[in-house]
Amino acid sequence: MRRVAACPAGAGRDPQESIVKTILAKVDRVIEVVGDWALLISGILILVIGFLTTYGVGKRYIFRNPDPYTYELSIIFLVACILLCLPAIQWNRRNLRVDFILQHLPIKWQLIIGDLFTTILAMIFVAIIIWKSWGIFIYSFEVKETSQSAWQEPLWPMKLLVPICMSWLFITLVSQLAHAIIHLVQGTTREDTRIEL
């Protein structure tokens, strides 16, 4: 009786394919960790907004002494919260999808339209936002733009947050596009396109 030697894991695979999957897995891990931290910061900001709003309302209606800063800070934190959440929401595929037509198509067309075409469109849209918001940030920084409130806080830090968060969203979309192409070439489907280490 002939004994067959057990093949080591990954034997018979293309070494380049293995390298690509390893690189994608590491990039995915970084995207996931940064997204998790951004979600945590967003959650803390929501809590801070709640405290600021309660303080502002209490000071206005109980002590009859309105605070000029709480509303302004709440708006700043709300914008930061939304911007920080966007890449993580896209990564976890929790964004709103209208797929009542797409779900009736074959799996291959669902992948082409739902994962390739829409991701490419999103990348174009996000790239335009990065380009335009970077110019707006540069202008705001150069002229030392401030708000028109009593506080007159500088606006450039918030305007810098837009291209930073949108750039991270773009990286997330690139990763998801790479996974979609791999699935399309290999003829596989996905529930979640992240490759585990």
CSV table of N, CA and C in Angstrom, one decimal, residues 4-150:
chain,number,residue,atom,x,y,z
A,4,VAL,N,0.6,8.3,0.7
A,4,VAL,CA,0.6,9.6,0.0
A,4,VAL,C,1.0,10.7,1.1
A,5,ALA,N,2.0,11.4,0.7
A,5,ALA,CA,2.5,12.5,1.6
A,5,ALA,C,1.5,13.6,1.7
A,6,ALA,N,1.3,14.1,2.8
A,6,ALA,CA,0.4,15.2,3.0
A,6,ALA,C,1.1,16.5,2.4
A,7,CYS,N,0.3,17.3,1.7
A,7,CYS,CA,0.8,18.5,1.1
A,7,CYS,C,0.7,19.6,2.1
A,8,PRO,N,1.8,20.4,2.2
A,8,PRO,CA,1.7,21.5,3.1
A,8,PRO,C,0.6,22.5,2.7
A,9,ALA,N,0.1,23.3,3.6
A,9,ALA,CA,-0.9,24.3,3.3
A,9,ALA,C,-0.3,25.3,2.3
A,10,GLY,N,-1.1,25.5,1.2
A,10,GLY,CA,-0.7,26.5,0.2
A,10,GLY,C,0.1,25.9,-0.9
A,11,ALA,N,0.4,24.5,-0.8
A,11,ALA,CA,1.2,23.9,-1.8
A,11,ALA,C,0.4,23.8,-3.1
A,12,GLY,N,1.1,24.0,-4.2
A,12,GLY,CA,0.4,23.9,-5.5
A,12,GLY,C,-0.2,25.3,-5.9
A,13,ARG,N,-0.2,26.3,-5.0
A,13,ARG,CA,-0.7,27.6,-5.4
A,13,ARG,C,0.4,28.4,-6.1
A,14,ASP,N,-0.1,29.3,-6.8
A,14,ASP,CA,0.8,30.3,-7.5
A,14,ASP,C,1.4,31.2,-6.4
A,15,PRO,N,2.8,31.3,-6.3
A,15,PRO,CA,3.4,32.1,-5.3
A,15,PRO,C,3.0,33.6,-5.3
A,16,GLN,N,2.8,34.1,-6.6
A,16,GLN,CA,2.4,35.5,-6.7
A,16,GLN,C,1.0,35.7,-6.1
A,17,GLU,N,0.1,34.7,-6.4
A,17,GLU,CA,-1.2,34.8,-5.8
A,17,GLU,C,-1.2,34.8,-4.3
A,18,SER,N,-0.3,34.0,-3.7
A,18,SER,CA,-0.2,33.9,-2.3
A,18,SER,C,0.3,35.3,-1.7
A,19,ILE,N,1.3,35.9,-2.4
A,19,ILE,CA,1.9,37.1,-2.0
A,19,ILE,C,0.8,38.2,-2.0
A,20,VAL,N,0.0,38.3,-3.1
A,20,VAL,CA,-1.0,39.3,-3.3
A,20,VAL,C,-2.0,39.1,-2.1
A,21,LYS,N,-2.4,37.9,-1.8
A,21,LYS,CA,-3.4,37.6,-0.8
A,21,LYS,C,-2.9,38.1,0.6
A,22,THR,N,-1.6,37.8,0.8
A,22,THR,CA,-1.0,38.2,2.1
A,22,THR,C,-0.9,39.7,2.2
A,23,ILE,N,-0.6,40.4,1.1
A,23,ILE,CA,-0.5,41.9,1.2
A,23,ILE,C,-1.9,42.4,1.4
A,24,LEU,N,-2.9,41.9,0.6
A,24,LEU,CA,-4.3,42.4,0.8
A,24,LEU,C,-4.8,42.1,2.2
A,25,ALA,N,-4.4,41.0,2.8
A,25,ALA,CA,-4.9,40.7,4.2
A,25,ALA,C,-4.3,41.7,5.2
A,26,LYS,N,-3.0,42.0,5.0
A,26,LYS,CA,-2.4,43.0,5.9
A,26,LYS,C,-3.0,44.4,5.7
A,27,VAL,N,-3.2,44.8,4.5
A,27,VAL,CA,-3.9,46.1,4.2
A,27,VAL,C,-5.3,46.1,4.8
A,28,ASP,N,-6.0,45.0,4.6
A,28,ASP,CA,-7.4,44.9,5.2
A,28,ASP,C,-7.3,45.0,6.7
A,29,ARG,N,-6.3,44.4,7.3
A,29,ARG,CA,-6.2,44.5,8.8
A,29,ARG,C,-6.0,45.9,9.3
A,30,VAL,N,-5.2,46.7,8.5
A,30,VAL,CA,-4.9,48.1,8.9
A,30,VAL,C,-6.2,48.9,8.7
A,31,ILE,N,-6.9,48.7,7.6
A,31,ILE,CA,-8.1,49.4,7.3
A,31,ILE,C,-9.1,49.1,8.4
A,32,GLU,N,-9.2,47.9,8.8
A,32,GLU,CA,-10.2,47.5,9.8
A,32,GLU,C,-9.9,48.1,11.2
A,33,VAL,N,-8.6,48.1,11.6
A,33,VAL,CA,-8.2,48.6,12.9
A,33,VAL,C,-8.4,50.1,12.9
A,34,VAL,N,-8.0,50.8,11.9
A,34,VAL,CA,-8.2,52.3,11.9
A,34,VAL,C,-9.7,52.6,11.9
A,35,GLY,N,-10.5,51.8,11.1
A,35,GLY,CA,-11.9,52.0,11.1
A,35,GLY,C,-12.5,51.8,12.5
A,36,ASP,N,-12.1,50.8,13.2
A,36,ASP,CA,-12.6,50.5,14.5
A,36,ASP,C,-12.3,51.7,15.5
A,37,TRP,N,-11.1,52.2,15.4
A,37,TRP,CA,-10.7,53.3,16.2
A,37,TRP,C,-11.5,54.6,15.9
A,38,ALA,N,-11.7,54.8,14.6
A,38,ALA,CA,-12.5,55.9,14.1
A,38,ALA,C,-14.0,55.8,14.7
A,39,LEU,N,-14.5,54.6,14.6
A,39,LEU,CA,-15.9,54.4,15.2
A,39,LEU,C,-15.9,54.7,16.7
A,40,LEU,N,-14.8,54.2,17.4
A,40,LEU,CA,-14.8,54.5,18.8
A,40,LEU,C,-14.7,56.0,19.1
A,41,ILE,N,-13.9,56.7,18.4
A,41,ILE,CA,-13.8,58.1,18.6
A,41,ILE,C,-15.1,58.8,18.2
A,42,SER,N,-15.8,58.3,17.2
A,42,SER,CA,-17.1,58.9,16.8
A,42,SER,C,-18.1,58.7,17.9
A,43,GLY,N,-18.1,57.5,18.5
A,43,GLY,CA,-19.0,57.2,19.6
A,43,GLY,C,-18.7,58.1,20.8
A,44,ILE,N,-17.5,58.3,21.1
A,44,ILE,CA,-17.1,59.3,22.2
A,44,ILE,C,-17.6,60.7,21.9
A,45,LEU,N,-17.4,61.1,20.6
A,45,LEU,CA,-17.9,62.4,20.2
A,45,LEU,C,-19.4,62.5,20.4
A,46,ILE,N,-20.2,61.5,20.1
A,46,ILE,CA,-21.6,61.5,20.3
A,46,ILE,C,-22.0,61.7,21.7
A,47,LEU,N,-21.2,61.0,22.6
A,47,LEU,CA,-21.4,61.2,24.0
A,47,LEU,C,-21.1,62.6,24.5
A,48,VAL,N,-20.0,63.2,24.0
A,48,VAL,CA,-19.7,64.6,24.3
A,48,VAL,C,-20.7,65.5,23.8
A,49,ILE,N,-21.2,65.3,22.6
A,49,ILE,CA,-22.3,66.2,22.0
A,49,ILE,C,-23.5,66.1,23.0
A,50,GLY,N,-23.9,64.9,23.5
A,50,GLY,CA,-25.0,64.8,24.4
A,50,GLY,C,-24.8,65.7,25.7
A,51,PHE,N,-23.6,65.6,26.2
A,51,PHE,CA,-23.3,66.4,27.4
A,51,PHE,C,-23.3,67.9,27.1
A,52,LEU,N,-22.7,68.3,26.0
A,52,LEU,CA,-22.7,69.7,25.6
A,52,LEU,C,-24.1,70.2,25.5
A,53,THR,N,-24.9,69.5,24.8
A,53,THR,CA,-26.3,69.9,24.5
A,53,THR,C,-27.0,70.1,25.8
A,54,THR,N,-26.9,69.1,26.7
A,54,THR,CA,-27.6,69.1,28.0
A,54,THR,C,-27.1,70.3,28.8
A,55,TYR,N,-25.8,70.5,28.8
A,55,TYR,CA,-25.2,71.7,29.5
A,55,TYR,C,-25.7,73.0,29.0
A,56,GLY,N,-25.7,73.1,27.6
A,56,GLY,CA,-26.2,74.3,27.0
A,56,GLY,C,-27.6,74.6,27.2
A,57,VAL,N,-28.5,73.6,27.2
A,57,VAL,CA,-29.9,73.8,27.4
A,57,VAL,C,-30.1,74.1,28.9
A,58,GLY,N,-29.4,73.5,29.8
A,58,GLY,CA,-29.6,73.8,31.2
A,58,GLY,C,-29.2,75.2,31.5
A,59,LYS,N,-28.1,75.6,31.0
A,59,LYS,CA,-27.6,76.9,31.2
A,59,LYS,C,-28.5,78.0,30.7
A,60,ARG,N,-29.1,77.7,29.5
A,60,ARG,CA,-30.0,78.7,28.9
A,60,ARG,C,-31.3,78.8,29.7
A,61,TYR,N,-32.0,77.6,30.0
A,61,TYR,CA,-33.3,77.7,30.5
A,61,TYR,C,-33.4,77.6,32.0
A,62,ILE,N,-32.4,77.1,32.7
A,62,ILE,CA,-32.5,77.0,34.1
A,62,ILE,C,-31.8,78.2,34.7
A,63,PHE,N,-30.6,78.5,34.2
A,63,PHE,CA,-29.8,79.6,34.8
A,63,PHE,C,-30.0,80.9,34.0
A,64,ARG,N,-30.7,80.9,32.9
A,64,ARG,CA,-31.0,82.1,32.1
A,64,ARG,C,-29.7,82.8,31.7
A,65,ASN,N,-28.7,82.0,31.3
A,65,ASN,CA,-27.4,82.5,30.9
A,65,ASN,C,-26.9,81.7,29.8
A,66,PRO,N,-27.3,82.0,28.5
A,66,PRO,CA,-26.9,81.1,27.4
A,66,PRO,C,-25.4,81.1,27.2
A,67,ASP,N,-25.0,79.9,26.8
A,67,ASP,CA,-23.5,79.7,26.6
A,67,ASP,C,-23.3,79.8,25.0
A,68,PRO,N,-22.4,80.6,24.6
A,68,PRO,CA,-22.2,80.8,23.1
A,68,PRO,C,-21.4,79.6,22.5
A,69,TYR,N,-20.7,78.8,23.3
A,69,TYR,CA,-19.8,77.8,22.7
A,69,TYR,C,-20.3,76.4,22.6
A,70,THR,N,-21.3,76.0,23.3
A,70,THR,CA,-21.8,74.7,23.3
A,70,THR,C,-22.4,74.3,21.9
A,71,TYR,N,-23.2,75.2,21.3
A,71,TYR,CA,-23.8,74.9,20.0
A,71,TYR,C,-22.7,74.7,19.0
A,72,GLU,N,-21.7,75.7,19.0
A,72,GLU,CA,-20.6,75.6,18.0
A,72,GLU,C,-19.8,74.4,18.1
A,73,LEU,N,-19.5,74.0,19.4
A,73,LEU,CA,-18.7,72.7,19.6
A,73,LEU,C,-19.5,71.5,19.2
A,74,SER,N,-20.8,71.5,19.4
A,74,SER,CA,-21.6,70.4,19.1
A,74,SER,C,-21.6,70.2,17.5
A,75,ILE,N,-21.7,71.3,16.8
A,75,ILE,CA,-21.7,71.2,15.3
A,75,ILE,C,-20.4,70.7,14.8
A,76,ILE,N,-19.3,71.2,15.4
A,76,ILE,CA,-17.9,70.7,15.0
A,76,ILE,C,-17.8,69.2,15.3
A,77,PHE,N,-18.2,68.8,16.5
A,77,PHE,CA,-18.1,67.4,16.8
A,77,PHE,C,-19.0,66.5,16.0
A,78,LEU,N,-20.1,67.0,15.6
A,78,LEU,CA,-21.1,66.3,14.7
A,78,LEU,C,-20.5,66.0,13.4
A,79,VAL,N,-19.9,67.1,12.8
A,79,VAL,CA,-19.2,67.0,11.5
A,79,VAL,C,-18.1,66.0,11.5
A,80,ALA,N,-17.3,66.1,12.6
A,80,ALA,CA,-16.1,65.2,12.8
A,80,ALA,C,-16.6,63.7,12.9
A,81,CYS,N,-17.7,63.5,13.7
A,81,CYS,CA,-18.3,62.2,13.9
A,81,CYS,C,-18.7,61.6,12.5
A,82,ILE,N,-19.4,62.4,11.7
A,82,ILE,CA,-19.9,61.9,10.4
A,82,ILE,C,-18.7,61.5,9.5
A,83,LEU,N,-17.7,62.4,9.5
A,83,LEU,CA,-16.5,62.2,8.6
A,83,LEU,C,-15.7,60.9,9.0
A,84,LEU,N,-15.6,60.8,10.3
A,84,LEU,CA,-14.8,59.6,10.8
A,84,LEU,C,-15.5,58.3,10.6
A,85,CYS,N,-16.8,58.3,10.6
A,85,CYS,CA,-17.6,57.1,10.4
A,85,CYS,C,-17.7,56.6,9.0
A,86,LEU,N,-17.6,57.5,8.0
A,86,LEU,CA,-17.8,57.1,6.6
A,86,LEU,C,-16.9,55.9,6.2
A,87,PRO,N,-15.6,56.0,6.3
A,87,PRO,CA,-14.8,54.8,5.9
A,87,PRO,C,-15.1,53.5,6.6
A,88,ALA,N,-15.4,53.6,7.9
A,88,ALA,CA,-15.7,52.3,8.6
A,88,ALA,C,-17.1,51.8,8.2
A,89,ILE,N,-18.0,52.6,7.9
A,89,ILE,CA,-19.3,52.2,7.4
A,89,ILE,C,-19.2,51.5,6.1
A,90,GLN,N,-18.4,52.1,5.2
A,90,GLN,CA,-18.2,51.5,3.9
A,90,GLN,C,-17.4,50.2,4.0
A,91,TRP,N,-16.5,50.1,4.9
A,91,TRP,CA,-15.7,48.9,5.1
A,91,TRP,C,-16.6,47.7,5.6
A,92,ASN,N,-17.5,48.0,6.5
A,92,ASN,CA,-18.4,47.0,7.0
A,92,ASN,C,-19.6,46.8,6.2
A,93,ARG,N,-19.7,47.6,5.1
A,93,ARG,CA,-20.8,47.5,4.1
A,93,ARG,C,-22.1,47.7,4.8
A,94,ARG,N,-22.2,48.7,5.7
A,94,ARG,CA,-23.4,49.1,6.4
A,94,ARG,C,-24.1,50.3,5.8
A,95,ASN,N,-23.5,50.8,4.6
A,95,ASN,CA,-24.2,51.9,4.0
A,95,ASN,C,-25.5,51.5,3.3
A,96,LEU,N,-26.3,52.4,3.0
A,96,LEU,CA,-27.6,52.2,2.4
A,96,LEU,C,-27.4,51.6,1.0
A,97,ARG,N,-28.0,50.5,0.7
A,97,ARG,CA,-28.0,49.9,-0.6
A,97,ARG,C,-29.4,49.7,-1.1
A,98,VAL,N,-29.7,50.1,-2.3
A,98,VAL,CA,-31.0,49.9,-2.9
A,98,VAL,C,-30.8,48.8,-3.9
A,99,ASP,N,-31.1,47.6,-3.5
A,99,ASP,CA,-30.8,46.4,-4.4
A,99,ASP,C,-32.0,45.6,-4.8
A,100,PHE,N,-33.2,46.2,-4.8
A,100,PHE,CA,-34.4,45.5,-5.2
A,100,PHE,C,-34.4,45.0,-6.6
A,101,ILE,N,-33.6,45.7,-7.5
A,101,ILE,CA,-33.4,45.2,-8.9
A,101,ILE,C,-32.3,44.2,-8.9
A,102,LEU,N,-31.2,44.6,-8.3
A,102,LEU,CA,-29.9,43.9,-8.3
A,102,LEU,C,-30.1,42.4,-7.8
A,103,GLN,N,-30.9,42.2,-6.8
A,103,GLN,CA,-31.1,40.9,-6.2
A,103,GLN,C,-31.7,39.9,-7.1
A,104,HIS,N,-32.3,40.4,-8.2
A,104,HIS,CA,-33.0,39.5,-9.2
A,104,HIS,C,-32.1,39.1,-10.3
A,105,LEU,N,-30.9,39.7,-10.3
A,105,LEU,CA,-29.9,39.3,-11.4
A,105,LEU,C,-29.1,38.1,-11.0
A,106,PRO,N,-28.4,37.5,-12.0
A,106,PRO,CA,-27.5,36.4,-11.6
A,106,PRO,C,-26.3,36.9,-10.8
A,107,ILE,N,-25.7,36.0,-10.0
A,107,ILE,CA,-24.7,36.3,-9.1
A,107,ILE,C,-23.5,37.1,-9.8
A,108,LYS,N,-23.1,36.7,-11.0
A,108,LYS,CA,-22.0,37.3,-11.7
A,108,LYS,C,-22.4,38.8,-11.9
A,109,TRP,N,-23.6,39.1,-12.3
A,109,TRP,CA,-24.0,40.4,-12.6
A,109,TRP,C,-24.2,41.3,-11.3
A,110,GLN,N,-24.6,40.6,-10.3
A,110,GLN,CA,-24.6,41.3,-9.0
A,110,GLN,C,-23.2,41.8,-8.6
A,111,LEU,N,-22.2,40.9,-8.8
A,111,LEU,CA,-20.8,41.3,-8.5
A,111,LEU,C,-20.4,42.4,-9.4
A,112,ILE,N,-20.6,42.3,-10.7
A,112,ILE,CA,-20.2,43.3,-11.6
A,112,ILE,C,-20.8,44.7,-11.3
A,113,ILE,N,-22.1,44.7,-11.2
A,113,ILE,CA,-22.8,46.0,-10.9
A,113,ILE,C,-22.6,46.4,-9.5
A,114,GLY,N,-22.9,45.5,-8.5
A,114,GLY,CA,-22.9,45.9,-7.1
A,114,GLY,C,-21.5,46.2,-6.5
A,115,ASP,N,-20.5,45.4,-7.0
A,115,ASP,CA,-19.2,45.6,-6.4
A,115,ASP,C,-18.2,46.3,-7.2
A,116,LEU,N,-18.3,46.0,-8.5
A,116,LEU,CA,-17.3,46.7,-9.4
A,116,LEU,C,-17.7,48.1,-9.9
A,117,PHE,N,-18.9,48.1,-10.5
A,117,PHE,CA,-19.3,49.4,-11.1
A,117,PHE,C,-19.6,50.4,-10.0
A,118,THR,N,-20.3,50.1,-9.0
A,118,THR,CA,-20.7,51.1,-8.0
A,118,THR,C,-19.4,51.5,-7.2
A,119,THR,N,-18.5,50.6,-7.0
A,119,THR,CA,-17.2,51.0,-6.3
A,119,THR,C,-16.4,51.9,-7.1
A,120,ILE,N,-16.4,51.7,-8.4
A,120,ILE,CA,-15.6,52.6,-9.3
A,120,ILE,C,-16.3,54.0,-9.3
A,121,LEU,N,-17.6,54.0,-9.4
A,121,LEU,CA,-18.3,55.3,-9.4
A,121,LEU,C,-18.1,56.0,-8.0
A,122,ALA,N,-18.1,55.3,-6.9
A,122,ALA,CA,-17.8,55.9,-5.6
A,122,ALA,C,-16.4,56.4,-5.6
A,123,MET,N,-15.4,55.7,-6.1
A,123,MET,CA,-14.1,56.2,-6.2
A,123,MET,C,-13.9,57.5,-6.9
A,124,ILE,N,-14.6,57.6,-8.0
A,124,ILE,CA,-14.6,58.8,-8.8
A,124,ILE,C,-15.1,60.0,-8.0
A,125,PHE,N,-16.3,59.7,-7.4
A,125,PHE,CA,-17.0,60.8,-6.6
A,125,PHE,C,-16.1,61.2,-5.4
A,126,VAL,N,-15.5,60.2,-4.7
A,126,VAL,CA,-14.7,60.5,-3.5
A,126,VAL,C,-13.4,61.2,-4.0
A,127,ALA,N,-12.8,60.8,-5.1
A,127,ALA,CA,-11.6,61.5,-5.6
A,127,ALA,C,-11.9,63.0,-5.9
A,128,ILE,N,-13.1,63.3,-6.4
A,128,ILE,CA,-13.4,64.7,-6.7
A,128,ILE,C,-13.6,65.5,-5.4
A,129,ILE,N,-14.2,64.8,-4.4
A,129,ILE,CA,-14.3,65.5,-3.0
A,129,ILE,C,-12.9,65.7,-2.4
A,130,ILE,N,-12.0,64.8,-2.6
A,130,ILE,CA,-10.6,65.0,-2.0
A,130,ILE,C,-10.0,66.1,-2.7
A,131,TRP,N,-10.1,66.2,-4.0
A,131,TRP,CA,-9.4,67.2,-4.8
A,131,TRP,C,-10.0,68.6,-4.4
A,132,LYS,N,-11.3,68.7,-4.4
A,132,LYS,CA,-11.9,70.0,-4.1
A,132,LYS,C,-11.7,70.4,-2.6
A,133,SER,N,-11.9,69.5,-1.7
A,133,SER,CA,-11.8,69.8,-0.3
A,133,SER,C,-10.3,70.2,0.1
A,134,TRP,N,-9.4,69.6,-0.6
A,134,TRP,CA,-8.0,69.9,-0.3
A,134,TRP,C,-7.7,71.4,-0.7
A,135,GLY,N,-8.3,71.8,-1.8
A,135,GLY,CA,-8.1,73.3,-2.2
A,135,GLY,C,-8.8,74.2,-1.2
A,136,ILE,N,-10.0,73.8,-0.8
A,136,ILE,CA,-10.7,74.6,0.2
A,136,ILE,C,-9.9,74.7,1.5
A,137,PHE,N,-9.3,73.6,2.0
A,137,PHE,CA,-8.5,73.6,3.2
A,137,PHE,C,-7.3,74.5,3.0
A,138,ILE,N,-6.6,74.4,1.9
A,138,ILE,CA,-5.4,75.3,1.6
A,138,ILE,C,-5.8,76.7,1.7
A,139,TYR,N,-6.9,77.1,1.1
A,139,TYR,CA,-7.3,78.5,1.1
A,139,TYR,C,-7.7,78.9,2.5
A,140,SER,N,-8.4,78.1,3.2
A,140,SER,CA,-8.8,78.4,4.6
A,140,SER,C,-7.6,78.6,5.5
A,141,PHE,N,-6.6,77.7,5.3
A,141,PHE,CA,-5.3,77.8,6.1
A,141,PHE,C,-4.5,79.1,5.8
A,142,GLU,N,-4.5,79.4,4.5
A,142,GLU,CA,-3.7,80.6,4.1
A,142,GLU,C,-4.3,81.9,4.6
A,143,VAL,N,-5.6,82.0,4.5
A,143,VAL,CA,-6.2,83.2,4.9
A,143,VAL,C,-6.6,83.3,6.4
A,144,LYS,N,-6.2,82.1,7.1
A,144,LYS,CA,-6.5,82.0,8.6
A,144,LYS,C,-8.0,82.3,8.8
A,145,GLU,N,-8.8,81.5,8.1
A,145,GLU,CA,-10.3,81.7,8.2
A,145,GLU,C,-10.8,81.3,9.6
A,146,THR,N,-11.7,82.1,10.1
A,146,THR,CA,-12.3,81.8,11.4
A,146,THR,C,-13.8,81.8,11.2
A,147,SER,N,-14.6,81.2,12.2
A,147,SER,CA,-16.0,81.2,12.1
A,147,SER,C,-16.5,82.6,12.5
A,148,GLN,N,-17.8,82.9,12.2
A,148,GLN,CA,-18.4,84.2,12.5
A,148,GLN,C,-19.1,84.2,13.9
A,149,SER,N,-18.8,83.2,14.7
A,149,SER,CA,-19.4,83.1,16.0
A,149,SER,C,-18.6,84.0,17.0
A,150,ALA,N,-19.1,84.1,18.2
A,150,ALA,CA,-18.4,84.9,19.2
A,150,ALA,C,-17.1,84.3,19.5
